[in-house]
Amino acid sequence: MFSRFAGECWGYLNGMTLFASDRARHTTLATAWVMPEPSRCVQCGVCSFHCPMEIDVRRHVWRGEPVKDARCLTCGECVKRCPRGLLRFEPIPFAAPVLPQRRVR
Amino acid sequence: MVTRHVLIGSGPASIAAAEAIRGIDADAEIRMIGAERAGYYSRPGLAYLLAKEVPESALFPFTRRDFDLLGVEQIHDRAVLIDPGKHAVRLGGGEALVYDRLLIATGSAAIPVNVPGAEMDGVVKLDDMDDARDLIRRSRAARTAVVVGGGITALEIVEGLRAHRVDVHYFIRKDRYWSSVFSESESRIVEEGLRSRGVTVHYFSELARILGRDGRVESVETAAGERIPCEMLAVAIGVLPRAELAREAGLACGRGVLVDTHLRSSDPDIFAAGDVAEVSDAATERRTIEVLWNSAAAKGRVAGHNMAGGPARAYEAGVPLNVTRLAGFRITVMGTVGGGGEDADMKGIARGDSETWRRRDAGTTVVEAQQGEAHVRLALGPRSIEGAVVMGDQSLSFPLQEIIAAHVDVGPLADELRAPSAHLGELIEAFWRDRTAHHA
Ligand SMILES: Cc1cc2nc3c(=O)[nH]c(=O)nc-3n(C[C@H](O)[C@H](O)[C@H](O)COP(=O)(O)OP(=O)(O)OC[C@H]3O[C@@H](n4cnc5c(N)ncnc54)[C@H](O)[C@@H]3O)c2cc1C
Ligand code: SF4
Ligand code: SF4
């Protein structure tokens, strides 16, 4: 029931097939990252729990930072799952560094 | 000399204070006393645990390693006495911790019901991890539950019970749900949502007594004499700050620990933050308690900063905001929105609640409308938006949050919004587009 790798996560995304979403993902990847509205977050961890890349999204929100993690697939899973709807994709400002980050858990 | 900081409580206020202290003072000794075995976890996340949306393990934002990196010693015990003269805190285990600066961040506790039978097995609440585990365990066996109370917590319990297929009867004492914050149409939307989720909503129902056998709940009886068989009675009638330690130590207390805007109590070496702090603003003469996760963290940050001797910083209450899901609707409440009613279902303040919401300044007018997928209500000042409730689609809540928080002078927009049959959504979106274009 709690599987992080639920089929829908990989196979379908908002009704798109993996192939189509893959294409969408590449365009998003180049231009957008996940941006939080930290004042709405209660650190419940739903986002981190559902991230297929095991990125600790919650930690980024606590620090008030966008998810600058090179592993982010921009799959939208965290955005969709946050029960408080505070995560959004936003265009990456020009030349902002996207650093690989180790998961801190 | 190394400064010794002792923090009582292991919630967001204490965590944020520890981070702020460490940010200023690399050498400080930081000890955090927590009575709960679970330590630091997302208390609001308990609602998602009950609703089976996340496993328990997902609720912990920090690992032991994080505490090590932060240089915080966690002490699993209960503080039983503060001795301000000796600068010491005594623990349940007998040990005494000496402090230079002390933070009281003990949170708030549910108010128990005061009716015959309240001590019986089967009367439950939702304060902490143990309560959540207990509720889940009982939900697996129970067929019927009665829920009394109001605010967010009552409905989160309802939702959790429904997720475990328990039949739920929800008692409302007067004619509608959460009337101190919601308007009548908002209350009705939520009540209708509850019914569509299979909940039986009882109006003008006052719990009179709890009946049972061998100390176990078997039914409840209303003041009108109606009897409902049930194995569980869940109570969420409000919370009170856990201020006993401070009170016994002789610190100035109101309902909570009284602090100035620097979060300092009547003892200069003792601070308070989070649910337990009652902030007294000398400028406005207002005393405010907030039972909100983010306000707790924000207060903790300011308290920690001042404890570590940073240049004095004041807590600015900002605009209290909460997003919740009630009966399946996503709802944002921000600023002063006063629902007009007196809340008969609550005794203290509700969790996830701010007293600011209940206020409505004289001179504000209220408009509300259904706008596509959202129900929107605005409290309008002459040239400002003072508060808002957005139910359903949340797109409008983001510009509104910024407009309300920054006290944006909205000029003629306020009058346009007041016009009969004004399209609130379009007006606000157009205003926000213009403004962000100009400020970009
Ligand atoms: C079910 C539920 C739903 C909620 N929903 C929301 C929401 O939607 N939005 C929102 O903003 N907020 C919500 N809240 C409120 C939010 O969780 C609190 O405002 C916040 O946790 C307060 O933080 P704090 O640090 O002041 O104290 P707490 O998080 O309450 O932590 C205090 C800790 O101190 C411990 N303690 C108390 N006395 C002692 C002692 N003498 N010695 C040692 N330890 C002690 C307690 O056991 C507790 O673990 C909700 C709370 C609950 C329970
Ligand atoms: S799911 Fe949303 S509220 Fe929960 S921790 Fe993540 S960002 Fe915060
Ligand atoms: S968009 Fe997907 S990969 Fe990126 S942080 Fe969110 S859940 Fe993880």
PDB file of C-alpha atoms and ligand atoms in Angstrom, chain A residues 36-38 40-48 57-59 61-62 78 81-87, chain B residues 42 48, ligand 2:
ATOM      1  CA  PRO A  36       8.069  25.418  -2.335  1.00  0.00           C
ATOM      2  CA  GLU A  37       5.931  27.941  -0.498  1.00  0.00           C
ATOM      3  CA  PRO A  38       7.515  27.109   2.872  1.00  0.00           C
ATOM      4  CA  ARG A  40       2.423  26.263   4.150  1.00  0.00           C
ATOM      5  CA  CYS A  41       4.591  23.237   4.934  1.00  0.00           C
ATOM      6  CA  VAL A  42       4.118  21.119   8.046  1.00  0.00           C
ATOM      7  CA  GLN A  43       7.057  18.735   7.394  1.00  0.00           C
ATOM      8  CA  CYS A  44       4.751  15.753   7.021  1.00  0.00           C
ATOM      9  CA  GLY A  45       7.116  14.004   4.617  1.00  0.00           C
ATOM     10  CA  VAL A  46       4.553  12.904   2.038  1.00  0.00           C
ATOM     11  CA  CYS A  47       6.685  14.515  -0.698  1.00  0.00           C
ATOM     12  CA  SER A  48       9.939  12.806   0.292  1.00  0.00           C
ATOM     13  CA  VAL A  57      12.101  17.268  -0.774  1.00  0.00           C
ATOM     14  CA  ARG A  58      10.903  18.046   2.745  1.00  0.00           C
ATOM     15  CA  ARG A  59      14.404  19.168   3.741  1.00  0.00           C
ATOM     16  CA  VAL A  61      11.225  23.065   1.936  1.00  0.00           C
ATOM     17  CA  TRP A  62      12.375  23.457   5.561  1.00  0.00           C
ATOM     18  CA  CYS A  78       5.969  15.403  -4.985  1.00  0.00           C
ATOM     19  CA  ARG A  81       1.135  14.370  -3.607  1.00  0.00           C
ATOM     20  CA  CYS A  82       1.737  17.250  -1.201  1.00  0.00           C
ATOM     21  CA  PRO A  83      -1.540  17.362   0.724  1.00  0.00           C
ATOM     22  CA  ARG A  84      -1.194  21.115   1.119  1.00  0.00           C
ATOM     23  CA  GLY A  85      -0.451  21.910  -2.506  1.00  0.00           C
ATOM     24  CA  LEU A  86       2.571  24.079  -1.758  1.00  0.00           C
ATOM     25  CA  LEU A  87       5.004  22.675  -4.327  1.00  0.00           C
TER      26      LEU A  87
ATOM     27  CA  SER B  42       5.427  16.143  12.143  1.00  0.00           C
ATOM     28  CA  TYR B  48      -2.109  11.705   7.148  1.00  0.00           C
TER      29      TYR B  48
HETATM   30  S1  SF4 C   2       4.253  16.971   1.432  1.00  0.00           S
HETATM   31 FE1  SF4 C   2       3.974  19.192   1.420  1.00  0.00          FE
HETATM   32  S2  SF4 C   2       3.503  19.734   3.570  1.00  0.00           S
HETATM   33 FE2  SF4 C   2       4.348  17.644   3.587  1.00  0.00          FE
HETATM   34  S3  SF4 C   2       6.571  17.962   3.937  1.00  0.00           S
HETATM   35 FE3  SF4 C   2       6.273  17.871   1.720  1.00  0.00          FE
HETATM   36  S4  SF4 C   2       6.048  20.014   1.090  1.00  0.00           S
HETATM   37 FE4  SF4 C   2       5.729  19.940   3.311  1.00  0.00          FE
END
